[in-house]
CSV table of C-alpha atoms in Angstrom, one decimal:
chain,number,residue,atom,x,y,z
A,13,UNK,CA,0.0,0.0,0.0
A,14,UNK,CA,1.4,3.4,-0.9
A,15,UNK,CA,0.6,5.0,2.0
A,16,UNK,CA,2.3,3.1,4.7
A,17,UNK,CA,5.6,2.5,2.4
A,18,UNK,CA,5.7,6.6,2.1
A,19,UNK,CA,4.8,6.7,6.2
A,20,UNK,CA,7.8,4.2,6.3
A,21,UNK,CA,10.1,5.8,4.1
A,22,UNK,CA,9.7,9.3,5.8
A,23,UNK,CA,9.6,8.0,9.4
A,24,UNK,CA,13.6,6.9,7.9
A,25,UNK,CA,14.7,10.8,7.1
A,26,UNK,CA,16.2,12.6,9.8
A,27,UNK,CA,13.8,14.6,12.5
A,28,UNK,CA,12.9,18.3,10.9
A,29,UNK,CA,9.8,20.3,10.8
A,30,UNK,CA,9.1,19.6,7.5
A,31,UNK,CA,9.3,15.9,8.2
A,32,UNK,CA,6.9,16.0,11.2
A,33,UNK,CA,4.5,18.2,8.9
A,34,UNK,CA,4.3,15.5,6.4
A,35,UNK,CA,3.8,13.1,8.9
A,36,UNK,CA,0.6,15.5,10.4
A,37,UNK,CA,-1.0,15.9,7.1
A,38,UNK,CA,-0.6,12.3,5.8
A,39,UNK,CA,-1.9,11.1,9.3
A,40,UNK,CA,-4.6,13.5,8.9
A,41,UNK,CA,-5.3,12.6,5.7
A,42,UNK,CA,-5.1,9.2,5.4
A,43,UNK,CA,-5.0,7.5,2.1
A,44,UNK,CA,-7.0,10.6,0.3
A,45,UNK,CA,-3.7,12.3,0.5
A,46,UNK,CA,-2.7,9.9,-2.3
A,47,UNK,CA,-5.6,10.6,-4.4
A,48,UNK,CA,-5.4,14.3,-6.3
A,49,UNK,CA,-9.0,13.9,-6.0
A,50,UNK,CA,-8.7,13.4,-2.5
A,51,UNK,CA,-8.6,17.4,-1.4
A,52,UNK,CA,-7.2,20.9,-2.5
A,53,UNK,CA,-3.4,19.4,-1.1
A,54,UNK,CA,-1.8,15.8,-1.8
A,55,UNK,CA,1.3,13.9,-2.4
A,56,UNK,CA,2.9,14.3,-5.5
A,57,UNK,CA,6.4,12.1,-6.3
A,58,UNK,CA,9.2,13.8,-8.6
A,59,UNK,CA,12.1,12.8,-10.0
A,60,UNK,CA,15.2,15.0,-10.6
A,61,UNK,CA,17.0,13.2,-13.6
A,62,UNK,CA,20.9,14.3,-13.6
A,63,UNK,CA,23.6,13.2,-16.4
A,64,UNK,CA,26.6,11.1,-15.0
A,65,UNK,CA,28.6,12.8,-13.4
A,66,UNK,CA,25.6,14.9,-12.0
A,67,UNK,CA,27.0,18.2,-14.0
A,68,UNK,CA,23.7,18.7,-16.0
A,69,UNK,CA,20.4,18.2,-15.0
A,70,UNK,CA,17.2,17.5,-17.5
A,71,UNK,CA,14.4,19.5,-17.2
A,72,UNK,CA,10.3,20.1,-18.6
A,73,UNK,CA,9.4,23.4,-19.4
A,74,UNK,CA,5.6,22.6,-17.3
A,75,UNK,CA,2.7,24.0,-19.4
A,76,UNK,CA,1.0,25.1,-16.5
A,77,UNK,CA,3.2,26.3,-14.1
A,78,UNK,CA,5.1,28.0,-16.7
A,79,UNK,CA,8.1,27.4,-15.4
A,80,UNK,CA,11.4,24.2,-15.7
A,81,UNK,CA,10.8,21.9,-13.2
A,82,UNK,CA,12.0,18.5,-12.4
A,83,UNK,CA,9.8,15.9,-13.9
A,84,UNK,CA,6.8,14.7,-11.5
A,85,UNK,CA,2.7,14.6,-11.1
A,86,UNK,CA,-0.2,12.8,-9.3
A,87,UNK,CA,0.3,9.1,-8.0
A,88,UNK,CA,-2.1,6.5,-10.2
A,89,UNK,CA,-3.9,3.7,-8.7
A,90,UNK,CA,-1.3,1.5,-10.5
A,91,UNK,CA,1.1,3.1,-9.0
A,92,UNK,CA,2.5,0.7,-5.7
A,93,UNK,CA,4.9,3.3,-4.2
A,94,UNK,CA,5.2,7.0,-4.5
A,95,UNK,CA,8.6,6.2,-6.0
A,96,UNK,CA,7.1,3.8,-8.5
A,97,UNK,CA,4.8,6.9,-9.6
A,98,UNK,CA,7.9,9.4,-9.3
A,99,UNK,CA,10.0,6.8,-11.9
A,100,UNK,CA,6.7,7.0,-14.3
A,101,UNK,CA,6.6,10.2,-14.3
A,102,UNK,CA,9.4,10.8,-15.4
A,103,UNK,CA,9.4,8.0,-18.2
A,104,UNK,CA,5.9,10.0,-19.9
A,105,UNK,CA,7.3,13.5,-19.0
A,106,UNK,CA,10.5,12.2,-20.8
A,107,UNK,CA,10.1,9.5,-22.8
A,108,UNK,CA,12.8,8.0,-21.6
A,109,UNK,CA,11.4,4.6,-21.2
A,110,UNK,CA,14.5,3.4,-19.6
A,111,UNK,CA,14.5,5.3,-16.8
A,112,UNK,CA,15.8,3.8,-13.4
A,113,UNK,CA,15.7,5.7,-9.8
A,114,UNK,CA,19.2,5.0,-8.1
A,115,UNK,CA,17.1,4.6,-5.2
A,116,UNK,CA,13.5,4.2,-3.4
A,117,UNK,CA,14.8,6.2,-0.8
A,118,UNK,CA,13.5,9.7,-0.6
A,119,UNK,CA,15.9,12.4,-1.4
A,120,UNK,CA,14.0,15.7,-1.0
A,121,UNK,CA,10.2,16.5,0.3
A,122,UNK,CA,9.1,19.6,-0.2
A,123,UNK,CA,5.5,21.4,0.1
A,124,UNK,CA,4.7,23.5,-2.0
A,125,UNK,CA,1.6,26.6,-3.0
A,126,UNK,CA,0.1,25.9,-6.7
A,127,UNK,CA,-1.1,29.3,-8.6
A,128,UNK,CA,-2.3,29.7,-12.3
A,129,UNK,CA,-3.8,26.5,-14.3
A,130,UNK,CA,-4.0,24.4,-11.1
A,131,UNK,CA,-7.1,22.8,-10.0
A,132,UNK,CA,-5.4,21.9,-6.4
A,133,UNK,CA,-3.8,24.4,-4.0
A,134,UNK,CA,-0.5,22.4,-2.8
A,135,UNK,CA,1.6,19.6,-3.3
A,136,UNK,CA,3.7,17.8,-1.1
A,137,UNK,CA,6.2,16.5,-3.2
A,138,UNK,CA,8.2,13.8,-2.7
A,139,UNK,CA,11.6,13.9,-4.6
A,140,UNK,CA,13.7,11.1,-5.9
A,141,UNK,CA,17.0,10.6,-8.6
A,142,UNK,CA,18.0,9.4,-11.3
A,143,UNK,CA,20.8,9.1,-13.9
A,144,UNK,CA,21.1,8.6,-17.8
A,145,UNK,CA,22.9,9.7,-20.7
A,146,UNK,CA,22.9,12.9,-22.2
A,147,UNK,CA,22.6,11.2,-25.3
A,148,UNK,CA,19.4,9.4,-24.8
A,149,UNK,CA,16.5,10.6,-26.9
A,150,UNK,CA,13.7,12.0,-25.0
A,151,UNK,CA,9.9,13.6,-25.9
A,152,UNK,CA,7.7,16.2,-24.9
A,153,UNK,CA,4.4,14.9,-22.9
A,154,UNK,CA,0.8,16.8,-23.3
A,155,UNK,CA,2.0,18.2,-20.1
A,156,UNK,CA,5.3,20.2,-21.1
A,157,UNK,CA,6.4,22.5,-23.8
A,158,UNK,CA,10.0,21.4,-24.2
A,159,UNK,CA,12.4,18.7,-22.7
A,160,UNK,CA,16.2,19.9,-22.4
A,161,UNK,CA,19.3,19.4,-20.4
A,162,UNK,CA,21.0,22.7,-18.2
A,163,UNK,CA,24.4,22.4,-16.7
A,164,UNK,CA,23.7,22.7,-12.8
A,165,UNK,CA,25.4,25.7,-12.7
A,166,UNK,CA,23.5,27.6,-15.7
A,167,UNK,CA,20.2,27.2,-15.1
A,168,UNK,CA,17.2,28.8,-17.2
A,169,UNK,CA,15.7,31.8,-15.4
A,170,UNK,CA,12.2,30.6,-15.3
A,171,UNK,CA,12.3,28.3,-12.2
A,172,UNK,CA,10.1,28.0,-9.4
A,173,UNK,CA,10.6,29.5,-6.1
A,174,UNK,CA,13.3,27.9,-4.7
A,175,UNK,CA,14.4,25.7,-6.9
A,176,UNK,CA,18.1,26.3,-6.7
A,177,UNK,CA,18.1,25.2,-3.5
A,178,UNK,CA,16.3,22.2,-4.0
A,179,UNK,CA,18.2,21.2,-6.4
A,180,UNK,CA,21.7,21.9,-5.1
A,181,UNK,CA,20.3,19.5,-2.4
A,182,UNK,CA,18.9,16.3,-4.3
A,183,UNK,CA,22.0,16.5,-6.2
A,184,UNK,CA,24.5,16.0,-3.0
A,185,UNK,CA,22.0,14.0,-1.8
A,186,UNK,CA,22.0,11.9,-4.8
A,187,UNK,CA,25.7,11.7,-5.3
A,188,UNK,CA,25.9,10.7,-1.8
A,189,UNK,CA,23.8,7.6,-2.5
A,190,UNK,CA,25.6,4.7,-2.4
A,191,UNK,CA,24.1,3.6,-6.5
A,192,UNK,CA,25.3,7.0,-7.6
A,193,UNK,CA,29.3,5.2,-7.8
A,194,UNK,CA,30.5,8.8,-7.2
């Protein structure tokens, strides 16, 4: 069940106040939290897809949000784990059907306010990694307007909030992971 693996997983991080707010609202809301039909806020899984090496990072230009973000959405009924959703994600987002996540473990969580062409008001995302060649071809889904890689230190303009941050963190995080072979 995908709730008690991410209530497992988390429980795993180390003690924060972002940690014990996950654990409030997913406690609170139950399995709903899941389900983006379940309320205006819900668990979303990401994954942040680097090169080897982790010097370049791909990214979607979201249709929505207007903005390059790491690849990411709603968890499915299929979907097992919030990692299993976060590694589909980023397969359609990508087309990179060979995707692999170094790692079930969570990396990142981060809660975040939703403007514009949303229907919900937050997610609380829950970030993973992954690695694969530059060279690999991807595709643009129904939910992005382009697909293309950044060197982590050149990043476009248009990012979310905070996204620097976040992603100076997944990526020690990620290279600190013993699958990462850095």
């Amino acid at each position: 069940m995908p709730l008690e693996d991410l209530l497992t997983h988390l429980r795993t991080l180390p003690d924060s106040k972002q940690k014990e707010a996950y654990l409030r609202f997913l406690n609170a809301m139950g399995d709903a939290a899941l389900r983006k039909d379940g309320g205006p806020e819900h668990v979303t899984g990401s994954c942040f897809v680097f090169s080897p090496g982790f010097e370049h990072v791909l990214l979607c230009f979201h249709r929505k949000g207007r903005f390059w973000v790491q690849f990411g959405g709603h968890i499915e009924p299929e979907d097992a784990t919030v990692a299993e959703a976060a590694q589909r994600e980023a397969r359609e987002e990508s087309g990179l059907g060979a995707l692999a996540l170094l790692s079930p473990a969570i990396i990142d969580i981060d809660r975040h306010e939703l403007q514009g062409g949303f229907t919900c008001s937050a997610h609380w995302d829950v970030g993973f990694a992954a690695v694969i060649s530059p060279d690999a071809v991807t595709t643009v889904s129904d939910e992005s307007e382009a697909v293309r890689w950044f060197p982590v230190s050149e990043l476009p303009a248009q990012l979310p909030k905070g996204f620097h941050e976040r992603l100076d963190y997944v990526r020690r995080a990620a290279m600190a992971l013993p699958e990462a072979g850095c």
